[in-house]
XYZ file of C-alpha atoms in Angstrom:
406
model
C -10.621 -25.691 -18.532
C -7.523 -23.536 -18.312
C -7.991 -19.891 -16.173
C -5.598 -17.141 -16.321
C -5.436 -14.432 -14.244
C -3.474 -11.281 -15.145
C -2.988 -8.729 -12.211
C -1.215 -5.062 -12.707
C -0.445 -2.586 -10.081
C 0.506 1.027 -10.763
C 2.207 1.594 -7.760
C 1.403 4.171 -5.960
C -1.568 5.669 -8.480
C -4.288 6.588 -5.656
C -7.568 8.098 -6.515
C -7.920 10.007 -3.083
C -7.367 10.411 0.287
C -9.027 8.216 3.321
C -11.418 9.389 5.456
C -8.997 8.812 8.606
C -5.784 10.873 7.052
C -7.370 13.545 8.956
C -6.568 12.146 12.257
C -4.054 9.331 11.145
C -1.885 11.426 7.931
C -3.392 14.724 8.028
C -0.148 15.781 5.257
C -2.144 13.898 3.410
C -5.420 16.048 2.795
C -6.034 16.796 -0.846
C -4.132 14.078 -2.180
C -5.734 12.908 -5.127
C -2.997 11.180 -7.423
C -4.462 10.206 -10.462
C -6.616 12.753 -10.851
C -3.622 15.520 -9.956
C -1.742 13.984 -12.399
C -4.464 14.579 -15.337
C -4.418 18.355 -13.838
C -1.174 18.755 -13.883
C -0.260 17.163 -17.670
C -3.385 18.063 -19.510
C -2.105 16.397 -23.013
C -2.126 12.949 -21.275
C -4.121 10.979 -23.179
C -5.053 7.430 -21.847
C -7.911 5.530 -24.597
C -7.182 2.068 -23.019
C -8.022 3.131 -19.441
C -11.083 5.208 -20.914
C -12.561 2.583 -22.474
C -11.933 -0.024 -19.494
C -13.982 2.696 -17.374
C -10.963 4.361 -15.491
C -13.638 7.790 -15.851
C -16.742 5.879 -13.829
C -14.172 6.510 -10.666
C -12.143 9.477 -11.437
C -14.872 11.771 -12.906
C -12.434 13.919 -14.220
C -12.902 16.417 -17.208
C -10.258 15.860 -18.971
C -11.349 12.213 -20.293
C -14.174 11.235 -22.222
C -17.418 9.357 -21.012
C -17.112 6.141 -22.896
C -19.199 2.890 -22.398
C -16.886 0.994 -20.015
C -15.475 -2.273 -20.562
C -14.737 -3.274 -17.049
C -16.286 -3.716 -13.901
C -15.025 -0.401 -11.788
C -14.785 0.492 -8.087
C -12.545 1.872 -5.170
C -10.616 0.198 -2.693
C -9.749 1.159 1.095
C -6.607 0.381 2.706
C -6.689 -1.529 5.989
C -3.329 -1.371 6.212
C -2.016 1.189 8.532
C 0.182 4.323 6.901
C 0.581 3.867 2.792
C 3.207 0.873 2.606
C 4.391 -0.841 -0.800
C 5.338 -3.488 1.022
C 2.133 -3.541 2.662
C -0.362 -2.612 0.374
C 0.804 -5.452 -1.805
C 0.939 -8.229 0.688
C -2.890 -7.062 1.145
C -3.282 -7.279 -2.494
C -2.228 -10.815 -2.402
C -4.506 -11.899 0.273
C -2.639 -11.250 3.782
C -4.277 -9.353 6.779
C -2.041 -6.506 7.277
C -0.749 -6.904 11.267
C 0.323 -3.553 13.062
C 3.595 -3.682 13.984
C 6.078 -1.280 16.251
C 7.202 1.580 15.117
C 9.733 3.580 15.852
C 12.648 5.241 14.412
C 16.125 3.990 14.033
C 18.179 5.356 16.467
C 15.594 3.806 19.348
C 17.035 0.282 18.171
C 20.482 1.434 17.010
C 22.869 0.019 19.830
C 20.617 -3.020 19.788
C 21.123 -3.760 16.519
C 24.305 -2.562 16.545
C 25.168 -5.468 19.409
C 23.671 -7.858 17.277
C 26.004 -7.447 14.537
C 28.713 -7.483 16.228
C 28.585 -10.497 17.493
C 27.479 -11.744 14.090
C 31.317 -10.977 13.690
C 30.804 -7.820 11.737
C 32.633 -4.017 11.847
C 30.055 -1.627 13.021
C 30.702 2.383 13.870
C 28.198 5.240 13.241
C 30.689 7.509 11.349
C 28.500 11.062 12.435
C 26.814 11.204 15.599
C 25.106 14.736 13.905
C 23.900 12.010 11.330
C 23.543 9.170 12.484
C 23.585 5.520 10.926
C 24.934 2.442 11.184
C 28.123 1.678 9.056
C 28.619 -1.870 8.372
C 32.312 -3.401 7.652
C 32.647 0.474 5.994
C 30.412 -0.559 2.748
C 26.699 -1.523 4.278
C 24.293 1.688 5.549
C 21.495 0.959 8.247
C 19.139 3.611 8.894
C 15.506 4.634 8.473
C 13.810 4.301 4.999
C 13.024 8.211 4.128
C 10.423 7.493 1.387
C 7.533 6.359 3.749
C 5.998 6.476 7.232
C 7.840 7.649 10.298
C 9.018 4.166 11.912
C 7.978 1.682 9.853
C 10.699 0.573 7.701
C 14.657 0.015 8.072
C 17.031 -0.013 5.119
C 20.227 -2.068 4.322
C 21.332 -0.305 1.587
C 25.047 -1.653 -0.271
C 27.243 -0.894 -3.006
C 26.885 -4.418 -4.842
C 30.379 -3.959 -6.887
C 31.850 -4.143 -3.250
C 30.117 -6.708 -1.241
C 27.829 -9.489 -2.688
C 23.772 -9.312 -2.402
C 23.726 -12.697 -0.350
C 25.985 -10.572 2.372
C 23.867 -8.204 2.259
C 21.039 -10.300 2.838
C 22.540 -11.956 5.802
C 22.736 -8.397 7.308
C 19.361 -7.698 6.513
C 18.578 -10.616 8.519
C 20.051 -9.986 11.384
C 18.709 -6.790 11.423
C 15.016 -8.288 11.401
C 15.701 -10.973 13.819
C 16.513 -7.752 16.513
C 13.532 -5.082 15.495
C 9.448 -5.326 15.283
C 9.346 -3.090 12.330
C 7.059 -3.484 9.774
C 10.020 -4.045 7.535
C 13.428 -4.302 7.194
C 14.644 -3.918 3.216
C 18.032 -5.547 2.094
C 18.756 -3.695 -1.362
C 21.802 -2.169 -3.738
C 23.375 -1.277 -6.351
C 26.386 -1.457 -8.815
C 28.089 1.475 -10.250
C 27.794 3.013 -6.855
C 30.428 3.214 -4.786
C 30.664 3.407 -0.956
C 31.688 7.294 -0.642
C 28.803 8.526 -2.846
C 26.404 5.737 -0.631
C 27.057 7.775 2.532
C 26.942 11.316 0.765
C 23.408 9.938 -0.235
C 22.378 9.898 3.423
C 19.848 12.855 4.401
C 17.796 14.136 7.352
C 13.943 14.378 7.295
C 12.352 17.070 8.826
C 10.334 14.859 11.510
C 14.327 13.722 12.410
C 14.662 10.314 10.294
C 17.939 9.479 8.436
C 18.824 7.172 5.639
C 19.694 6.972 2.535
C 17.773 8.853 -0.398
C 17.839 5.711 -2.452
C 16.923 7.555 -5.855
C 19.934 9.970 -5.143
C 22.169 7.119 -4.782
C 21.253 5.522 -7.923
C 20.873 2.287 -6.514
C 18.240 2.157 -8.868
C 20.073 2.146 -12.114
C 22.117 -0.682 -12.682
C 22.049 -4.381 -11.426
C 19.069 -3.259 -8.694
C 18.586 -6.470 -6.197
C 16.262 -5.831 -3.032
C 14.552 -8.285 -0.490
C 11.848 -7.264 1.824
C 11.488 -8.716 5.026
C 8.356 -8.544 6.796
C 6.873 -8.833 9.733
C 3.571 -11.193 10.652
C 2.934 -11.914 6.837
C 2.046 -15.735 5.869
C 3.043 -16.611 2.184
C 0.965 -19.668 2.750
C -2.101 -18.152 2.919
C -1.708 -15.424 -0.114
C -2.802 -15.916 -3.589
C 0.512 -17.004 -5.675
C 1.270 -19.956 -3.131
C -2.118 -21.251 -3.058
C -2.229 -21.160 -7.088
C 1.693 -22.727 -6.761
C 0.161 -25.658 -4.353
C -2.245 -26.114 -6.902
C -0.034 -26.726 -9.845
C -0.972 -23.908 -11.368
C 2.012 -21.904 -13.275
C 2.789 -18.380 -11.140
C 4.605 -15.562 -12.769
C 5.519 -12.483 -10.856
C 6.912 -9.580 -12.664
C 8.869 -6.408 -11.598
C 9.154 -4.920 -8.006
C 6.123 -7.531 -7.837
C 8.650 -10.419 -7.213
C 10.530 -7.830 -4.422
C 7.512 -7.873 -2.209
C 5.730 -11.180 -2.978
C 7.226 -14.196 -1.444
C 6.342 -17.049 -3.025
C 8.561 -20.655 -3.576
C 8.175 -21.861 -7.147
C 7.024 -18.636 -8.822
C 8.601 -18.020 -12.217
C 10.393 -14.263 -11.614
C 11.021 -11.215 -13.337
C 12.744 -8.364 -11.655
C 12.762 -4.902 -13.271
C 11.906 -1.163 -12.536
C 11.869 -0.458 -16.264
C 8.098 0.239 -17.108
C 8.472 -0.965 -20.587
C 10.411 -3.992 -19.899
C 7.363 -5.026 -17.063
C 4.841 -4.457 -19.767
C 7.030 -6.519 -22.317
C 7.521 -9.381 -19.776
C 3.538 -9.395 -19.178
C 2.992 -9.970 -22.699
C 5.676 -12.608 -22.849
C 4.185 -14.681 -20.131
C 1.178 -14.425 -21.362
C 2.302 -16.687 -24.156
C 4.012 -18.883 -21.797
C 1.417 -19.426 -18.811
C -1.570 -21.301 -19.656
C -3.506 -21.888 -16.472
C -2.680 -19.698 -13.521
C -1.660 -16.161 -12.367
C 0.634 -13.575 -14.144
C 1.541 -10.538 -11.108
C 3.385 -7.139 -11.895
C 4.223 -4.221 -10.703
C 5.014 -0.657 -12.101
C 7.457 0.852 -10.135
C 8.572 3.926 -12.214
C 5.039 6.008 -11.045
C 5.875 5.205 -7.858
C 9.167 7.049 -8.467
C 7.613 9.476 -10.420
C 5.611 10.634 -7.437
C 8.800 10.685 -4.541
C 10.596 13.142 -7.038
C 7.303 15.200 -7.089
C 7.673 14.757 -10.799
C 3.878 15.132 -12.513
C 4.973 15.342 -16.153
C 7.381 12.204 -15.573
C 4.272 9.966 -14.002
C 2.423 11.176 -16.821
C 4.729 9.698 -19.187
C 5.008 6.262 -17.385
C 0.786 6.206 -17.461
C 0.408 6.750 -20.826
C 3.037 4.032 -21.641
C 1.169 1.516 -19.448
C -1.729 3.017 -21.364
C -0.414 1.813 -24.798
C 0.476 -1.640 -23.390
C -2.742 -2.468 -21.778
C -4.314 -2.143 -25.316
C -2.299 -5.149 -26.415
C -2.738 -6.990 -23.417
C -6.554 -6.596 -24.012
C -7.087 -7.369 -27.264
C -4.785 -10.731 -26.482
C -6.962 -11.907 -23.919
C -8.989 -14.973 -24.070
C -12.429 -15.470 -23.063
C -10.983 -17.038 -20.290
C -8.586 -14.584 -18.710
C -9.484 -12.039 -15.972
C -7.650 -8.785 -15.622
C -7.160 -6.741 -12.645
C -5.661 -3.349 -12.731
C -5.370 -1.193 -9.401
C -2.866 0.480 -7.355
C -1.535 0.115 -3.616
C -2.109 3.290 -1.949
C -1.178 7.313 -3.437
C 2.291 9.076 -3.941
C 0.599 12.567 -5.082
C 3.291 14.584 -6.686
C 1.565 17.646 -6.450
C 0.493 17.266 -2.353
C 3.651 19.306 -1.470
C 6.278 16.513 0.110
C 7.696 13.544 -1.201
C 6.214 10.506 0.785
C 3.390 8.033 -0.160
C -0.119 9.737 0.068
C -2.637 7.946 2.207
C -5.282 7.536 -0.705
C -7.905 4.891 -1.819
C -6.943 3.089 -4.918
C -8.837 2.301 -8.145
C -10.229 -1.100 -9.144
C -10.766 -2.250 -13.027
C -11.776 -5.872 -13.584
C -12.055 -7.282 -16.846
C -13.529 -10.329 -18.403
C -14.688 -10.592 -22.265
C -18.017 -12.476 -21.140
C -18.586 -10.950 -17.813
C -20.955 -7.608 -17.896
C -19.459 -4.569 -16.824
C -20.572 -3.123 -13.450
C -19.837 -1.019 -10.714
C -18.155 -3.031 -7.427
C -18.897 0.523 -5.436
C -16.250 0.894 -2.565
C -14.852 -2.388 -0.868
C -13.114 -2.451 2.717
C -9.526 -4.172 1.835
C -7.439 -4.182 -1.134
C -7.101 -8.195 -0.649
C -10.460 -8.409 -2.894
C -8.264 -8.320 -5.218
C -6.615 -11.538 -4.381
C -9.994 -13.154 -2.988
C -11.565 -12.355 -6.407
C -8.480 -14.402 -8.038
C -8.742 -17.269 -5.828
C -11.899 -17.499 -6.748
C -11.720 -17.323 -10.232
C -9.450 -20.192 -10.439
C -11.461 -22.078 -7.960
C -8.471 -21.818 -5.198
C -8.654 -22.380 -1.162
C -9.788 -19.363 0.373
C -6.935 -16.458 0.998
C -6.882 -15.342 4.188
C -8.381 -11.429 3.699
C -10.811 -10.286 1.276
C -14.084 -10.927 -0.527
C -14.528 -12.268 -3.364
C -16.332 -10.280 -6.208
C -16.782 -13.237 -8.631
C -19.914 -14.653 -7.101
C -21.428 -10.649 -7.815
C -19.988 -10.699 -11.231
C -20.904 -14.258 -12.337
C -24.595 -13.373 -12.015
C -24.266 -10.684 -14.067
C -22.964 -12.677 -17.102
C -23.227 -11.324 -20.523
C -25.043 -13.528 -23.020
């Protein structure tokens, strides 16, 4: 019998803080995406999430008490910070490792030695601003958009200097740092002068690149993440590929989600992820269908409220065909991978539990109360398709199947 499994992430669309961003994020306190949002745009209007049972975990006024359609609960992070990179590898079923962190300019002449005898041009063009400049196209500095430490950037002008360059750059600078990640990504239509204009200073003394501002975003986007300590093998879309089953993975999804003979669909464009959901699901039969919004994420670095608004309520509209085409024998997942509250007063990721829909047209709604890890999400998959074991997580299948609807 043929499974399907259909998993959507609104990145970044937390439903409030962790305990520990007192001690560990305490610029975090408050933050409450989801729920801010609804505050902040009171004619959003979101029927498919209502009737799903988004409402049984955000309690908010503004929505009505329907009967819920899907199981609901909350998920905790045990990754350390509020990471895309991160929270999705946990999604898919990987322990998240702590790694070093530390800014920049503590690895800068390393790094910088390492590339040059990779045979490249290096110079840090402002000492009052410093970055690495590589063969005068190719900007190495700290990612500004999360943590303190955590990530590196390669950021490139891709009408000047091809992605697989940039890659090999990228590379080298992960081979020479213990990071939690080093990100190869750019752009066309943005040229080298307007790359380094694009480079800021944060107020706890990072400096990179404010990637929105540089509109690496907007036209022929390519990005690789390189991680540290994760193992593909053991993470839900490999184990479904080893099992000949088919594996789609759609939007920044394929960015973060390594996996060798996944079918994949790049995009930022919220409608075009929703469109290539509903176009797989015509195409894969037996197996798992991954995606990623990206746009709320965005939403929530420009401290934009009205714009993540409008990127919900088209997900919203979406999801209500992606419902009513599901068999009996698909299982949906919707949740998030940690907060980005636009409203919290600075422009980072928020340190926030996420949300957890699952829906099945046989299984009986009920509440999955508030797990440890957001790999349940992935252990609950593997399940489902009767899978090996991924290596974090708990399955909720074996709760749900004994609560089957007649």
């Amino acid at each position: 019998m043929n499974k399907r499994v259909i998993v959507i992430i609104l990145d970044s669309l937390g439903v409030g803080y962790m305990d520990d961003a007192v001690e560990y994020h305490p610029q975090d306190v408050g933050a409450n995406t989801f729920y801010h949002i609804l505050d902040a745009v009171p004619s959003l209007r979101i029927p498919t999430f209502e009737k799903l049972g988004i409402n049984k975990v955000l309690n908010h006024p503004s929505l009505e008490k329907k009967e819920n359609l899907a199981s609901y609960g909350v998920l905790k992070l045990m990754h350390h910070g509020a990471d895309s990179y991160e929270g999705h590898n946990e999604i898919m079923g990987s322990k998240p490792k702590k790694a070093y962190l530390a800014p920049f300019i503590d690895n800068m002449a390393e790094v910088r030695t390492a590339l040059e005898l990779d045979g490249y041009k290096v110079n840090i063009p402002n000492r009052d601003l410093p970055y690495l400049l590589v063969n005068d196209l190719v900007i190495v500095a700290d990612n500004i958009e999360t943590d303190f430490g955590q990530i590196y950037n390669v950021s490139a002008p891709l009408d000047n200097i091809s992605f697989e360059e940039v890659l090999k750059i990228g590379e080298c600078v992960r081979r020479n740092v213990r990071v939690n990640r080093v990100i190869a990504l750019g752009g066309e239509n943005v040229t080298p002068e307007h790359l380094q204009n694009s480079v800021e200073l944060r107020e706890d003394g990072l400096v990179g690149v404010n990637s929105p501002k540089s509109n690496v975003y907007k036209k022929g986007y390519q990005v690789r993440h390189l991680g540290f300590g994760i193992l593909p093998d053991h993470q839900l879309p490999t184990l479904a590929v080893k099992e000949g089953l088919e594996v789609s993975l759609v939007g920044k999804m394929q960015d973060v989600i390594y996996c060798e003979g996944a079918n994949k669909f790049p995009g930022v464009d919220t409608e075009q992820v929703m469109k290539d959901i509903l176009n797989q699901m015509d195409h894969v039969q037996n197996g798992l269908i991954a995606a990623t919004i990206q746009e709320t994420d965005l939403a929530g670095h420009a401290q934009d409220p009205e714009r993540y608004a409008n990127r919900i309520s088209l997900v919203d509209q979406y999801l209500a065909t992606i419902v009513e085409k599901m068999t009996e024998q698909d299982l949906l997942i919707i949740s998030a991978d940690h907060g980005n509250d636009p409203t919290i007063g600075h422009s980072q990721h928020t340190r926030e539990k996420t949300f957890l829909l699952v829906y099945n047209k046989l299984l009986k709604p009920m509440n999955l109360g508030e797990r440890e890890t957001l790999s349940d999400i992935a252990a609950t998959a593997a399940e489902y398709l009767g899978l090996d074991a991924t290596e974090n997580g708990t399955s909720l299948y074996n709760i749900k199947e004994s609560n089957k609807g007649n």
